[in-house]
Amino acid sequence: MIYGSAGKDHVPGKPVRVTINGRQYRAEEGETVLSVAIREGIPIPHLCHEESLDPYGACRLCFVEAGKHGKREMVTACTLRVAEGLEVTTDTPTVTKHRAILLELYLAEAPKSEVIKEMAARYGVMKTRFLKKMETDDPLGGKCVLCGLCVRACTEIMGAGAIGFINRGPYTEVNTPFLEPSADCYGCGACVKVCPTHAIVMEDSGSERVMKSWSGTRVPLAQCDCCGRYYAPKELAARTLSALDPQLERELAGLCPSCRGKQIAEREILARQGGAGNHA
Amino acid sequence: MRVEAEADLKALQATGLKKLKPDKPRIAVGLATCGAAVGGRKVYDRLREAIAREGAEIDLVQTGCIGYCREEPLVNITLPGKSLVILRKVTEADADAIVRAVLNGKVPEDKALCRVPAWDHVTGFVMEYGKGFDAIPLYQDVPFFAPQRKVILRNAGFIDPEDIGEYFAVGGYAAAWKALHGMEPEAIIAEVEKSGLRGRGGAGFPTGLKWRITRDAPGGAEKYLVCNADEGDPGAYMNRNEMESDPHMLIEGMIIGAFAMGLRHGLIYIRSEYPLAIERLGRAIGQAREYGILGENIMGTGLSFDIRIARGAGAFVCGESTALVASIEGRTGRPHPRPPRLTDPEGGLFGKPTDLNNVETWCNVPAIVANGSGWYAGIGAKGNTGTKVFSLVGKVDRVGLVEVSLGTPIRTIVFDAGNGGANGKKVKAVQTGGPSGGCIPLRLFDMPVDYESLNKAGSIMGSGGIVVMDEDTDMVDIARYFTGFATGESCGKCVPCREGLKHTLLLINRIQAGKASKKDLATLQEVCETIAATSLCGLGQTAPNPVLTTLAYFREEYEAKVRP
Ligand SMILES: Cc1cc2nc3c(=O)[nH]c(=O)nc-3n(C[C@H](O)[C@H](O)[C@H](O)COP(=O)(O)O)c2cc1C
Ligand code: SF4
Ligand code: FES
């Protein structure tokens, strides 16, 4: 059995056939039903799934009914691995009923999120019977649904661990430890990128990147030697370059992506004309 | 000394018996947490002073708890050749009288709860105390004890839990010897399977099968065996008493399991709120190592197995298997979806296949090995074999730990053992299974207590708490209490549990404040059904039970509080 994400160290699995809503699809053993559905354009709502991370199963929106030989069980599609002969039905009456309640809970939890409103509306939920969470100084602007993706991207993908969960249960929030500016934050913006509700606020201001949602964490930016633009978090730029071939690193260090592009293009042209030396 | 031959065990048993049944009087004070809480330590100290003052030849020891909490502090007296007598509600002021009576070959009969002429310690040893004190009722005639059957609490309240010698005396570690020297691992697993033993942590998973899966999982001996001693349910304390009163029985069960599954690392995950249990377990593990029963080359077999204690910080959710593993590894106790299960390759502790069993599950194992699966399967009901310890608490007359065969009707537990409501009040319902169990109304009390019947009634076995409610209990308030507990203990990972329980609590508060309408009741029902159906782990899946069952069985109490 494979439990890790199919995305990591990808070894193709055995081909299998699954049936989703009566149609057969090809898939690889080890893939999740949600991955197959996304690839095939079958709508299954989800908030906590990210292909490059292990299944997490927190948002509970991706429920489907699935089973073999006519048996049916309600399961989350993001944790369900495909298997030969697996039959999946999305949007059954039971799934729809529970999903509607979950969406009402989301509408109350993140009343400012347009993404949630649209998603709820797509499933016929226009308003919530539950008391809406109203916080005036919420650093995530009433949009966070605690899907955990930002924390996991920061920890598991970037290895920074700058943000984490604070408290637990209904008091859970995401932020930096002790709500202090983080020294571990690279300012990479991976959290911003994975956030499904666009709740995280990040702004570049002069020579600094300000992680507004993360206790005002400030990260210095690198300035391009050529055009003078601030282009990337300093430390992150250095770290990324250090993974490259040393000569290449020397040539590219200090340049923003567009100047870098120009320089490479120039050199390639020269090289073809037999001008500058080759870089191996 | 190391136990390396069967004769060593026999010799240790003989030595131990001299302590348990000395040729002079022995006074034993029940000093589990429950006894200590009602002044047991002071009783012990006064008795020691009185004995010293009289220069009396009397042994004074501490024991665990026999389970009759209402009558504590309990004190046992053994006079040579006479029945053991259990005294009830002993106070400091009684110390002198007790010592004087004992010196005269008597016991203070006005304080006597019962006498015990002989006691079956279940793992192959019956202690014959002797005759006498005929005016004192027999143990089995005490209404609280009459419906009970002691298999797990076989030694509790009789032996000193801090002295391995007394465990040897009652036949301790003989089952481990039998298993390690006389049985194949496969045969042990087959015995446990045939016994029908199911996990006492709540879900009732067949223990033998879990062992087999762990044994067959890849990883050789580098797998883990873990005892779940998190016991976070409010009102439940049977595991605590099992560890405080008889820690070696747990260790012996784990040794047998380790041999059967072929692994060498054991761990007990226990909450820090149980300091006495931690202390006694630590001491017991140390003693077992001294005797070569834990560590390298255990009992002369060439096998190695040792147990470490991992302390939790008392989060209810850390009793859940995947959160428990996270907690031991030093991560936040948040469950993850299963599979992978702990027994799966890479699914368990430190990425190794892991067998997790509840304290009480382990405690059954020596009894099964000693007496055979047929004997065990003969106790209880089909599919629900053996006994279970319940903590009978709440508004019940006789509060305490009740051990009965599975399948015993609720009525027997609450009315025969518990004597019904406290202060003569009428009993209305019981809540079983801890904070996430359901409330069962009086009219269903003929229902047998087994995993399936409880589930059918909308409740669960859980780890065995039974909370009694009487005519004065507001069932909506009960639902609010348990929902509040679950909300506070939710780890916050998944939305139905984190948000759903919060809104459940808000809705109940509205009802209690007289501000809710009938529509709110419908919303309450719907949100609870969704929490149960969609939560990630057992906490959320079962947390709505108190609301759902009170809505089903006591709807009129809700309706009386809402606008139409
Ligand atoms: C929220 C939650 C709390 C739990 N707490 C405990 C506990 O305190 N003790 C326990 O043995 N099992 C507890 N369990 C059950 C365990 O996950 C697991 O099923 C059990 O320890 C397995 O042992 P068994 O097979 O011997 O029952 C809990 C489960 C959940 C979902
Ligand atoms: S059900 Fe509750 S305790 Fe379990 S994972 Fe979800 S939020 Fe955490
Ligand atoms: S995507 Fe499956 S639970 Fe969130």
Tab-separated table of C-alpha atoms and ligand atoms in Angstrom, chain A residues 34 46-49 57-62 76 78, ligand 3:
chain	number	residue	atom	x	y	z
A	34	LEU	CA	-9.929	13.362	-5.595
A	46	HIS	CA	-12.405	20.670	-1.483
A	47	LEU	CA	-10.458	23.143	0.609
A	48	CYS	CA	-7.606	21.277	2.253
A	49	HIS	CA	-6.188	19.328	-0.663
A	57	GLY	CA	-8.738	15.143	5.476
A	58	ALA	CA	-9.635	18.264	7.439
A	59	CYS	CA	-12.154	20.245	5.405
A	60	ARG	CA	-14.604	17.331	5.069
A	61	LEU	CA	-16.108	18.760	1.881
A	62	CYS	CA	-14.886	16.108	-0.512
A	76	THR	CA	-13.537	11.580	1.805
A	78	CYS	CA	-8.923	12.995	-0.819
C	3	FES	S1	-10.070	17.773	0.550
C	3	FES	FE1	-10.770	15.985	1.510
C	3	FES	S2	-11.149	16.635	3.502
C	3	FES	FE2	-10.425	18.460	2.604
